[in-house]
Short mmCIF file of N, CA and C in Angstrom, two decimals:
data_model
loop_
_atom_site.label_atom_id
_atom_site.label_comp_id
_atom_site.label_asym_id
_atom_site.label_seq_id
_atom_site.Cartn_x
_atom_site.Cartn_y
_atom_site.Cartn_z
N MET A 197 30.33 51.16 -25.83
CA MET A 197 30.41 52.57 -26.17
C MET A 197 29.15 53.06 -26.90
N LYS A 198 28.64 52.21 -27.83
CA LYS A 198 27.42 52.58 -28.57
C LYS A 198 26.27 52.68 -27.67
N LYS A 199 26.14 51.70 -26.70
CA LYS A 199 25.05 51.73 -25.76
C LYS A 199 25.06 52.99 -24.90
N SER A 200 26.26 53.38 -24.47
CA SER A 200 26.43 54.59 -23.65
C SER A 200 26.04 55.84 -24.46
N LEU A 201 26.44 55.91 -25.70
CA LEU A 201 26.12 57.04 -26.56
C LEU A 201 24.58 57.10 -26.79
N LEU A 202 23.99 55.97 -27.06
CA LEU A 202 22.57 55.89 -27.22
C LEU A 202 21.85 56.36 -25.98
N LEU A 203 22.27 55.83 -24.83
CA LEU A 203 21.57 56.16 -23.62
C LEU A 203 21.73 57.68 -23.33
N ALA A 204 22.89 58.23 -23.61
CA ALA A 204 23.14 59.67 -23.39
C ALA A 204 22.25 60.48 -24.29
N THR A 205 22.06 60.06 -25.54
CA THR A 205 21.20 60.82 -26.48
C THR A 205 19.76 60.80 -26.04
N VAL A 206 19.25 59.66 -25.59
CA VAL A 206 17.89 59.55 -25.11
C VAL A 206 17.65 60.36 -23.89
N ILE A 207 18.59 60.35 -22.92
CA ILE A 207 18.48 61.10 -21.68
C ILE A 207 18.45 62.60 -22.04
N LEU A 208 19.35 63.02 -22.90
CA LEU A 208 19.47 64.43 -23.31
C LEU A 208 18.19 64.87 -24.00
N ALA A 209 17.59 63.99 -24.85
CA ALA A 209 16.38 64.38 -25.53
C ALA A 209 15.20 64.57 -24.54
N PHE A 210 15.11 63.64 -23.57
CA PHE A 210 14.00 63.77 -22.60
C PHE A 210 14.27 65.00 -21.69
N ALA A 211 15.47 65.21 -21.28
CA ALA A 211 15.77 66.38 -20.44
C ALA A 211 15.43 67.69 -21.14
N SER A 212 15.76 67.81 -22.39
CA SER A 212 15.44 69.04 -23.12
C SER A 212 13.99 69.17 -23.37
N PHE A 213 13.25 68.00 -23.48
CA PHE A 213 11.80 68.09 -23.63
C PHE A 213 11.21 68.72 -22.44
N ALA A 214 11.70 68.41 -21.23
CA ALA A 214 11.19 68.94 -20.00
C ALA A 214 11.54 70.38 -19.81
N MET A 215 12.52 70.88 -20.50
CA MET A 215 12.96 72.26 -20.39
C MET A 215 12.42 73.15 -21.49
N ALA A 216 11.08 73.13 -21.64
CA ALA A 216 10.49 73.98 -22.67
C ALA A 216 10.71 75.44 -22.23
N ALA A 217 10.51 76.34 -23.20
CA ALA A 217 10.82 77.75 -22.96
C ALA A 217 10.04 78.31 -21.76
N THR A 218 10.76 79.00 -20.89
CA THR A 218 10.23 79.62 -19.66
C THR A 218 10.44 81.03 -19.65
N THR A 219 9.43 81.78 -19.20
CA THR A 219 9.56 83.27 -19.01
C THR A 219 9.54 83.58 -17.54
N ASP A 220 10.50 84.37 -17.09
CA ASP A 220 10.49 84.85 -15.73
C ASP A 220 10.38 86.38 -15.78
N CYS A 221 9.18 86.87 -15.39
CA CYS A 221 8.86 88.26 -15.49
C CYS A 221 9.22 88.87 -14.11
N ASN A 222 10.34 89.60 -14.03
CA ASN A 222 10.81 90.14 -12.74
C ASN A 222 10.65 91.62 -12.59
N PHE A 223 10.13 92.36 -13.57
CA PHE A 223 9.84 93.81 -13.53
C PHE A 223 11.06 94.68 -13.36
N ASP A 224 12.27 94.12 -13.45
CA ASP A 224 13.45 94.92 -13.18
C ASP A 224 13.94 95.79 -14.33
N SER A 225 13.17 95.78 -15.42
CA SER A 225 13.47 96.76 -16.47
C SER A 225 12.83 98.12 -16.22
N PHE A 226 12.00 98.18 -15.21
CA PHE A 226 11.41 99.46 -14.82
C PHE A 226 12.28 100.20 -13.76
N THR A 227 12.05 101.47 -13.63
CA THR A 227 12.68 102.26 -12.58
C THR A 227 11.60 103.15 -11.99
N GLY A 228 11.73 103.41 -10.70
CA GLY A 228 10.75 104.29 -10.08
C GLY A 228 9.50 103.51 -9.74
N SER A 229 8.35 104.18 -10.07
CA SER A 229 7.10 103.57 -9.81
C SER A 229 6.13 103.95 -10.98
N GLY A 230 5.10 103.10 -11.16
CA GLY A 230 4.12 103.32 -12.22
C GLY A 230 3.25 102.14 -12.40
N THR A 231 2.46 102.16 -13.44
CA THR A 231 1.55 101.07 -13.81
C THR A 231 2.22 100.19 -14.79
N VAL A 232 2.15 98.83 -14.58
CA VAL A 232 2.73 97.89 -15.49
C VAL A 232 1.94 97.93 -16.81
N PRO A 233 2.63 98.23 -17.92
CA PRO A 233 1.88 98.39 -19.20
C PRO A 233 1.49 97.02 -19.75
N ASP A 234 0.34 96.99 -20.45
CA ASP A 234 -0.06 95.76 -21.11
C ASP A 234 0.97 95.39 -22.13
N GLY A 235 1.27 94.11 -22.21
CA GLY A 235 2.25 93.59 -23.17
C GLY A 235 3.61 93.35 -22.51
N TYR A 236 3.82 93.88 -21.33
CA TYR A 236 5.07 93.58 -20.63
C TYR A 236 5.16 92.14 -20.28
N CYS A 237 6.21 91.47 -20.69
CA CYS A 237 6.39 90.01 -20.55
C CYS A 237 5.34 89.22 -21.25
N SER A 238 4.76 89.76 -22.29
CA SER A 238 3.70 89.16 -23.09
C SER A 238 2.45 88.81 -22.23
N ILE A 239 2.17 89.76 -21.34
CA ILE A 239 1.04 89.61 -20.43
C ILE A 239 0.16 90.92 -20.50
N THR A 240 -1.10 90.75 -20.43
CA THR A 240 -2.03 91.89 -20.33
C THR A 240 -2.32 92.10 -18.85
N TRP A 241 -1.86 93.21 -18.32
CA TRP A 241 -1.94 93.45 -16.87
C TRP A 241 -3.16 94.18 -16.52
N GLY A 242 -3.92 94.76 -17.44
CA GLY A 242 -5.26 95.33 -17.17
C GLY A 242 -5.26 96.69 -16.44
N GLY A 243 -4.08 97.29 -16.29
CA GLY A 243 -4.07 98.64 -15.63
C GLY A 243 -4.19 98.65 -14.14
N VAL A 244 -4.17 97.49 -13.47
CA VAL A 244 -4.36 97.47 -12.04
C VAL A 244 -3.08 97.07 -11.26
N TRP A 245 -2.07 96.59 -11.95
CA TRP A 245 -0.83 96.17 -11.27
C TRP A 245 0.14 97.33 -11.39
N SER A 246 0.73 97.74 -10.25
CA SER A 246 1.69 98.83 -10.22
C SER A 246 3.04 98.31 -9.77
N TYR A 247 4.12 99.01 -10.14
CA TYR A 247 5.46 98.56 -9.73
C TYR A 247 6.08 99.73 -8.92
N TYR A 248 7.07 99.39 -8.11
CA TYR A 248 7.90 100.41 -7.40
C TYR A 248 9.18 99.74 -7.00
N ASP A 249 10.19 100.64 -6.65
CA ASP A 249 11.55 100.15 -6.31
C ASP A 249 12.06 100.65 -4.97
N SER A 250 11.32 101.41 -4.26
CA SER A 250 11.81 101.92 -2.97
C SER A 250 11.72 100.83 -1.86
N ALA A 251 12.71 100.92 -0.91
CA ALA A 251 12.71 99.94 0.17
C ALA A 251 11.46 100.15 1.03
N GLN A 252 10.82 99.05 1.38
CA GLN A 252 9.63 99.13 2.21
C GLN A 252 9.36 97.73 2.84
N PRO A 253 10.16 97.31 3.84
CA PRO A 253 9.87 96.01 4.48
C PRO A 253 8.48 96.01 5.10
N PRO A 254 7.72 94.97 5.09
CA PRO A 254 8.07 93.58 4.72
C PRO A 254 7.87 93.30 3.18
N TYR A 255 7.71 94.37 2.35
CA TYR A 255 7.40 94.19 0.95
C TYR A 255 8.70 94.09 0.11
N ASN A 256 9.46 93.06 0.44
CA ASN A 256 10.80 92.86 -0.19
C ASN A 256 10.73 92.03 -1.48
N PRO A 257 11.32 92.57 -2.56
CA PRO A 257 11.28 91.81 -3.82
C PRO A 257 12.20 90.61 -3.78
N PHE A 258 11.89 89.57 -4.56
CA PHE A 258 12.77 88.49 -4.69
C PHE A 258 14.01 88.81 -5.45
N SER A 259 13.82 89.56 -6.57
CA SER A 259 14.96 90.00 -7.36
C SER A 259 14.87 91.54 -7.42
N PRO A 260 15.58 92.17 -6.51
CA PRO A 260 15.51 93.64 -6.44
C PRO A 260 15.89 94.30 -7.68
N PRO A 261 15.40 95.53 -7.96
CA PRO A 261 14.70 96.37 -7.03
C PRO A 261 13.17 96.42 -7.16
N GLU A 262 12.64 96.02 -8.30
CA GLU A 262 11.19 96.22 -8.60
C GLU A 262 10.36 95.04 -8.17
N ARG A 263 9.12 95.36 -7.91
CA ARG A 263 8.09 94.35 -7.62
C ARG A 263 6.76 94.98 -7.90
N VAL A 264 5.66 94.16 -7.91
CA VAL A 264 4.30 94.80 -8.23
C VAL A 264 3.35 94.60 -7.07
N TYR A 265 2.35 95.38 -7.06
CA TYR A 265 1.29 95.31 -6.02
C TYR A 265 -0.05 95.72 -6.70
N THR A 266 -1.15 95.48 -5.92
CA THR A 266 -2.52 95.78 -6.35
C THR A 266 -3.09 96.94 -5.53
N PRO A 267 -4.20 97.51 -6.00
CA PRO A 267 -4.84 98.58 -5.23
C PRO A 267 -5.34 98.05 -3.86
N ASN A 268 -5.50 98.98 -2.89
CA ASN A 268 -6.03 98.68 -1.56
C ASN A 268 -7.54 98.57 -1.69
N SER A 269 -8.04 97.37 -1.88
CA SER A 269 -9.45 97.17 -2.07
C SER A 269 -10.02 96.11 -1.15
N GLY A 270 -9.28 95.75 -0.08
CA GLY A 270 -9.81 94.72 0.77
C GLY A 270 -9.64 93.35 0.18
N ALA A 271 -10.50 92.42 0.49
CA ALA A 271 -10.45 91.05 -0.07
C ALA A 271 -10.91 91.07 -1.53
N GLY A 272 -10.30 90.25 -2.31
CA GLY A 272 -10.72 90.12 -3.75
C GLY A 272 -9.62 89.62 -4.61
N GLU A 273 -9.96 89.58 -5.88
CA GLU A 273 -9.04 89.02 -6.85
C GLU A 273 -8.65 89.96 -7.96
N TYR A 274 -7.38 90.01 -8.31
CA TYR A 274 -6.86 90.86 -9.41
C TYR A 274 -6.26 89.86 -10.37
N THR A 275 -6.45 90.07 -11.65
CA THR A 275 -6.06 89.10 -12.67
C THR A 275 -5.02 89.72 -13.65
N PHE A 276 -4.37 88.84 -14.37
CA PHE A 276 -3.56 89.22 -15.57
C PHE A 276 -3.73 88.09 -16.50
N THR A 277 -3.64 88.41 -17.81
CA THR A 277 -3.89 87.44 -18.89
C THR A 277 -2.63 87.23 -19.71
N LEU A 278 -2.30 85.95 -19.86
CA LEU A 278 -1.21 85.60 -20.71
C LEU A 278 -1.57 85.78 -22.16
N ASN A 279 -0.77 86.55 -22.91
CA ASN A 279 -1.14 86.80 -24.31
C ASN A 279 -1.18 85.51 -25.18
N THR A 280 -0.38 84.50 -24.77
CA THR A 280 -0.44 83.18 -25.43
C THR A 280 -0.67 82.17 -24.27
N PRO A 281 -1.73 81.39 -24.33
CA PRO A 281 -1.94 80.43 -23.28
C PRO A 281 -0.69 79.60 -22.95
N ALA A 282 -0.44 79.36 -21.68
CA ALA A 282 0.80 78.70 -21.29
C ALA A 282 0.59 77.99 -19.96
N VAL A 283 1.64 77.26 -19.52
CA VAL A 283 1.68 76.60 -18.24
C VAL A 283 2.18 77.64 -17.26
N PHE A 284 1.35 78.05 -16.28
CA PHE A 284 1.75 79.05 -15.27
C PHE A 284 2.39 78.34 -14.10
N SER A 285 3.62 78.64 -13.77
CA SER A 285 4.37 78.01 -12.71
C SER A 285 4.12 78.60 -11.36
N GLY A 286 4.18 79.91 -11.25
CA GLY A 286 3.92 80.58 -9.96
C GLY A 286 4.65 81.91 -9.91
N ALA A 287 4.82 82.43 -8.67
CA ALA A 287 5.44 83.73 -8.42
C ALA A 287 5.88 83.80 -6.95
N TYR A 288 6.76 84.80 -6.69
CA TYR A 288 7.22 85.08 -5.30
C TYR A 288 6.29 86.15 -4.69
N PHE A 289 6.06 85.97 -3.40
CA PHE A 289 5.26 86.97 -2.67
C PHE A 289 6.01 87.35 -1.36
N ALA A 290 5.80 88.54 -0.90
CA ALA A 290 6.23 89.03 0.39
C ALA A 290 5.19 90.02 0.94
N GLY A 291 5.19 90.20 2.19
CA GLY A 291 4.23 91.19 2.75
C GLY A 291 3.78 90.81 4.16
N ASN A 292 2.56 91.21 4.48
CA ASN A 292 2.00 90.89 5.82
C ASN A 292 1.25 89.55 5.80
N ALA A 293 1.43 88.81 6.87
CA ALA A 293 0.85 87.41 6.99
C ALA A 293 -0.68 87.43 6.83
N PHE A 294 -1.33 88.50 7.21
CA PHE A 294 -2.79 88.51 7.10
C PHE A 294 -3.25 88.65 5.67
N ALA A 295 -2.37 88.98 4.72
CA ALA A 295 -2.78 89.15 3.32
C ALA A 295 -2.64 87.83 2.53
N THR A 296 -3.15 86.73 3.07
CA THR A 296 -3.04 85.46 2.46
C THR A 296 -3.39 85.52 0.93
N VAL A 297 -2.56 84.85 0.13
CA VAL A 297 -2.76 84.90 -1.31
C VAL A 297 -2.89 83.43 -1.83
N ASP A 298 -3.61 83.33 -2.96
CA ASP A 298 -3.60 82.07 -3.76
C ASP A 298 -3.91 82.39 -5.17
N PHE A 299 -3.65 81.46 -6.11
CA PHE A 299 -3.87 81.62 -7.48
C PHE A 299 -5.20 80.93 -7.90
N ASN A 300 -5.97 81.58 -8.78
CA ASN A 300 -7.07 80.95 -9.50
C ASN A 300 -6.66 80.99 -10.96
N LEU A 301 -6.74 79.85 -11.58
CA LEU A 301 -6.27 79.73 -12.99
C LEU A 301 -7.46 79.47 -13.84
N TYR A 302 -7.48 80.20 -15.02
CA TYR A 302 -8.65 80.14 -15.89
C TYR A 302 -8.24 79.80 -17.33
N ASP A 303 -9.22 79.19 -18.05
CA ASP A 303 -8.97 78.94 -19.47
C ASP A 303 -9.44 80.16 -20.29
N SER A 304 -9.40 80.10 -21.65
CA SER A 304 -9.70 81.23 -22.47
C SER A 304 -11.22 81.56 -22.43
N SER A 305 -12.07 80.69 -21.93
CA SER A 305 -13.47 81.00 -21.81
C SER A 305 -13.80 81.48 -20.40
N ASN A 306 -12.76 81.74 -19.60
CA ASN A 306 -12.94 82.27 -18.24
C ASN A 306 -13.48 81.19 -17.28
N ASN A 307 -13.32 79.90 -17.57
CA ASN A 307 -13.74 78.84 -16.66
C ASN A 307 -12.64 78.58 -15.69
N LEU A 308 -12.95 78.52 -14.42
CA LEU A 308 -11.95 78.21 -13.40
C LEU A 308 -11.48 76.74 -13.56
N LEU A 309 -10.12 76.64 -13.73
CA LEU A 309 -9.55 75.32 -13.89
C LEU A 309 -8.93 74.77 -12.65
N TRP A 310 -8.37 75.70 -11.79
CA TRP A 310 -7.57 75.29 -10.65
C TRP A 310 -7.44 76.42 -9.63
N THR A 311 -7.38 76.06 -8.33
CA THR A 311 -7.07 77.02 -7.31
C THR A 311 -5.82 76.44 -6.58
N SER A 312 -4.82 77.25 -6.48
CA SER A 312 -3.53 76.81 -5.75
C SER A 312 -3.74 76.69 -4.24
N ALA A 313 -2.69 76.24 -3.63
CA ALA A 313 -2.60 76.31 -2.19
C ALA A 313 -2.51 77.78 -1.75
N SER A 314 -2.73 78.06 -0.49
CA SER A 314 -2.68 79.49 -0.02
C SER A 314 -1.32 79.68 0.58
N LEU A 315 -0.91 80.96 0.58
CA LEU A 315 0.40 81.36 1.16
C LEU A 315 0.18 82.54 2.07
N SER A 316 0.69 82.59 3.27
CA SER A 316 0.70 83.75 4.08
C SER A 316 2.05 84.41 3.94
N PRO A 317 2.10 85.59 3.30
CA PRO A 317 3.41 86.22 3.00
C PRO A 317 4.13 86.65 4.30
N SER A 318 5.41 86.88 4.13
CA SER A 318 6.26 87.39 5.28
C SER A 318 7.26 88.36 4.63
N GLY A 319 8.25 88.83 5.40
CA GLY A 319 9.24 89.70 4.90
C GLY A 319 10.22 89.01 3.94
N THR A 320 10.19 87.65 3.97
CA THR A 320 11.11 86.88 3.11
C THR A 320 10.34 86.45 1.89
N PRO A 321 10.70 86.87 0.65
CA PRO A 321 9.96 86.47 -0.50
C PRO A 321 9.88 84.93 -0.58
N THR A 322 8.63 84.47 -0.77
CA THR A 322 8.40 83.01 -0.80
C THR A 322 7.68 82.61 -2.08
N TRP A 323 8.11 81.48 -2.64
CA TRP A 323 7.55 81.00 -3.91
C TRP A 323 6.16 80.42 -3.61
N LEU A 324 5.14 80.81 -4.45
CA LEU A 324 3.87 80.12 -4.40
C LEU A 324 3.74 79.45 -5.78
N ALA A 325 3.73 78.13 -5.78
CA ALA A 325 3.58 77.37 -7.02
C ALA A 325 2.13 77.27 -7.36
N SER A 326 1.80 77.29 -8.64
CA SER A 326 0.42 77.14 -9.11
C SER A 326 -0.10 75.77 -8.77
N GLY A 327 0.72 74.74 -8.87
CA GLY A 327 0.30 73.38 -8.63
C GLY A 327 -0.47 72.77 -9.75
N TYR A 328 -0.49 73.39 -10.92
CA TYR A 328 -1.29 72.97 -12.07
C TYR A 328 -0.38 72.89 -13.31
N SER A 329 -0.40 71.82 -14.01
CA SER A 329 0.52 71.61 -15.15
C SER A 329 -0.16 71.80 -16.49
N GLY A 330 -1.43 72.17 -16.51
CA GLY A 330 -2.14 72.35 -17.73
C GLY A 330 -1.99 73.81 -18.27
N VAL A 331 -2.45 74.05 -19.48
CA VAL A 331 -2.37 75.38 -20.04
C VAL A 331 -3.44 76.26 -19.52
N VAL A 332 -3.12 77.49 -19.23
CA VAL A 332 -4.10 78.51 -18.76
C VAL A 332 -3.96 79.77 -19.58
N SER A 333 -5.01 80.56 -19.55
CA SER A 333 -5.02 81.84 -20.23
C SER A 333 -4.95 83.01 -19.31
N LYS A 334 -5.64 82.87 -18.12
CA LYS A 334 -5.71 83.99 -17.19
C LYS A 334 -5.35 83.49 -15.79
N VAL A 335 -4.63 84.40 -15.04
CA VAL A 335 -4.26 84.06 -13.66
C VAL A 335 -4.88 85.06 -12.76
N GLY A 336 -5.58 84.62 -11.74
CA GLY A 336 -6.14 85.46 -10.69
C GLY A 336 -5.32 85.34 -9.43
N VAL A 337 -5.04 86.46 -8.82
CA VAL A 337 -4.34 86.44 -7.49
C VAL A 337 -5.40 86.93 -6.51
N PHE A 338 -5.87 86.00 -5.68
CA PHE A 338 -6.85 86.31 -4.66
C PHE A 338 -6.15 86.57 -3.32
N SER A 339 -6.52 87.69 -2.68
CA SER A 339 -5.92 88.04 -1.36
C SER A 339 -7.00 88.47 -0.46
N LEU A 340 -6.78 88.15 0.85
CA LEU A 340 -7.71 88.64 1.85
C LEU A 340 -7.52 90.15 2.14
N ALA A 341 -6.32 90.71 1.71
CA ALA A 341 -5.97 92.11 1.97
C ALA A 341 -5.10 92.59 0.84
N ASN A 342 -5.74 93.02 -0.26
CA ASN A 342 -4.97 93.60 -1.36
C ASN A 342 -4.20 94.81 -0.93
N ASP A 343 -3.01 95.04 -1.52
CA ASP A 343 -2.09 96.17 -1.23
C ASP A 343 -1.25 95.86 0.01
N PHE A 344 -1.44 94.67 0.62
CA PHE A 344 -0.62 94.32 1.76
C PHE A 344 0.28 93.12 1.41
N TYR A 345 0.51 92.95 0.12
CA TYR A 345 1.49 91.96 -0.35
C TYR A 345 2.11 92.51 -1.61
N ILE A 346 3.25 92.01 -2.02
CA ILE A 346 3.84 92.32 -3.28
C ILE A 346 4.08 90.97 -4.02
N MET A 347 4.23 91.03 -5.34
CA MET A 347 4.47 89.88 -6.16
C MET A 347 5.69 90.14 -7.00
N ASP A 348 6.57 89.15 -7.22
CA ASP A 348 7.75 89.28 -8.04
C ASP A 348 8.02 87.98 -8.81
N ASP A 349 8.77 88.10 -9.87
CA ASP A 349 9.24 86.91 -10.66
C ASP A 349 8.05 86.00 -11.02
N VAL A 350 7.12 86.49 -11.75
CA VAL A 350 6.02 85.75 -12.31
C VAL A 350 6.60 84.79 -13.38
N THR A 351 6.36 83.50 -13.27
CA THR A 351 7.03 82.50 -14.12
C THR A 351 5.98 81.62 -14.86
N TYR A 352 6.18 81.56 -16.17
CA TYR A 352 5.28 80.65 -16.90
C TYR A 352 6.11 80.16 -18.13
N GLY A 353 5.61 79.06 -18.73
CA GLY A 353 6.35 78.46 -19.85
C GLY A 353 5.44 77.87 -20.88
N SER A 354 6.07 77.60 -22.03
CA SER A 354 5.26 77.01 -23.12
C SER A 354 4.83 75.62 -22.78
N ALA A 355 3.73 75.16 -23.30
CA ALA A 355 3.22 73.88 -23.06
C ALA A 355 3.81 72.83 -23.98
N THR A 356 4.43 73.25 -25.03
CA THR A 356 5.00 72.29 -26.00
C THR A 356 6.49 72.56 -26.13
N PRO A 357 7.24 71.52 -26.43
CA PRO A 357 8.67 71.76 -26.61
C PRO A 357 8.97 72.55 -27.88
N GLU A 358 10.08 73.18 -27.93
CA GLU A 358 10.50 73.92 -29.11
C GLU A 358 10.89 72.99 -30.27
N PRO A 359 10.88 73.42 -31.51
CA PRO A 359 11.28 72.53 -32.63
C PRO A 359 12.60 71.86 -32.49
N GLY A 360 13.59 72.49 -31.98
CA GLY A 360 14.91 71.89 -31.80
C GLY A 360 14.88 70.75 -30.80
N THR A 361 14.02 70.88 -29.79
CA THR A 361 13.83 69.79 -28.80
C THR A 361 13.20 68.62 -29.44
N LEU A 362 12.19 68.88 -30.25
CA LEU A 362 11.51 67.73 -30.95
C LEU A 362 12.50 67.01 -31.85
N ALA A 363 13.35 67.77 -32.58
CA ALA A 363 14.35 67.18 -33.45
C ALA A 363 15.33 66.31 -32.65
N LEU A 364 15.75 66.79 -31.53
CA LEU A 364 16.67 65.99 -30.67
C LEU A 364 15.95 64.73 -30.15
N LEU A 365 14.71 64.89 -29.74
CA LEU A 365 13.98 63.70 -29.29
C LEU A 365 13.83 62.67 -30.38
N ALA A 366 13.51 63.16 -31.61
CA ALA A 366 13.38 62.21 -32.75
C ALA A 366 14.64 61.55 -33.08
N THR A 367 15.80 62.25 -33.02
CA THR A 367 17.12 61.66 -33.22
C THR A 367 17.38 60.51 -32.26
N GLY A 368 17.09 60.79 -30.99
CA GLY A 368 17.31 59.75 -29.93
C GLY A 368 16.45 58.57 -30.18
N ALA A 369 15.14 58.77 -30.62
CA ALA A 369 14.23 57.68 -30.84
C ALA A 369 14.70 56.87 -32.05
N PHE A 370 15.08 57.52 -33.13
CA PHE A 370 15.58 56.83 -34.31
C PHE A 370 16.86 56.00 -34.03
N GLY A 371 17.76 56.60 -33.16
CA GLY A 371 18.96 55.94 -32.75
C GLY A 371 18.61 54.66 -31.98
N ALA A 372 17.64 54.80 -31.05
CA ALA A 372 17.24 53.64 -30.24
C ALA A 372 16.61 52.55 -31.14
N PHE A 373 15.79 52.98 -32.07
CA PHE A 373 15.13 52.02 -33.01
C PHE A 373 16.19 51.32 -33.81
N GLY A 374 17.21 52.00 -34.30
CA GLY A 374 18.24 51.45 -35.09
C GLY A 374 19.07 50.43 -34.30
N ALA A 375 19.38 50.71 -33.03
CA ALA A 375 20.15 49.79 -32.23
C ALA A 375 19.40 48.54 -31.98
N VAL A 376 18.11 48.66 -31.69
CA VAL A 376 17.23 47.48 -31.47
C VAL A 376 17.10 46.66 -32.72
N ARG A 377 16.95 47.35 -33.86
CA ARG A 377 16.74 46.64 -35.19
C ARG A 377 18.02 45.86 -35.52
N ARG A 378 19.24 46.49 -35.27
CA ARG A 378 20.51 45.78 -35.55
C ARG A 378 20.67 44.59 -34.66
N ARG A 379 20.26 44.74 -33.41
CA ARG A 379 20.44 43.63 -32.44
C ARG A 379 19.60 42.38 -32.89
N PHE A 380 18.33 42.68 -33.31
CA PHE A 380 17.46 41.56 -33.70
C PHE A 380 17.76 41.07 -35.14
N ALA A 381 18.51 41.84 -35.90
CA ALA A 381 18.82 41.39 -37.27
C ALA A 381 19.88 40.33 -37.29
N LYS A 382 20.67 40.22 -36.16
CA LYS A 382 21.76 39.26 -36.11
C LYS A 382 21.30 37.89 -36.09
#
C-alpha cells in the first residue's frame, strides 16, 4: 500500500509539473469587428491584427465566432509580442491553401530562435504547432498571402511550474527519499 501511495504521489507530481499554466487566446470576448487591443491575453498586438465574427468560408474559426486576420499586404510577416516571455505552443489557421503560414519565434533581443513547419490552410481550422519548447518573446506569422488566412486560439504557457506544483513535486521527492531511507535502515 505504501509503495502504491508513493508511486501515485510521484506520478501526480510529475504530471502537474508538465501542466504549467497555459493561456488559450480565442478572441471570443469580442463582438463585431475591430482591431485587437494591446494587452489582450497579455499580448502586444501592435495594431495590425483585426478580429471579426461574420461567417466567411473558408475563414472558419476554430472556436466561433471570433478570429483574427492581418492586412492585405502580399507576402510578409506580422508579429505579436508576449508581455511575459513564455513557451509558445501554436495556433489554429483556416483560409486559402495558397496563403501558406509558418511561425518565426524570437527572443527579447529580436534574435530568430526557431521557424516552425509550414501549413497550407483550408476551410477546416488546423493546428500549427510551433515545434519549439524554449521561451520566446515575440511570434512572427509569415504568410505568402496575408489577409487570405485567419488565426484562432493562440496558445502559450509558462516555462516554469507554479509554486503549488513545485510543492507537490517536493512532497513526492521527500516521500521517495523517506521510503528508500527506511528500507536501507533495516
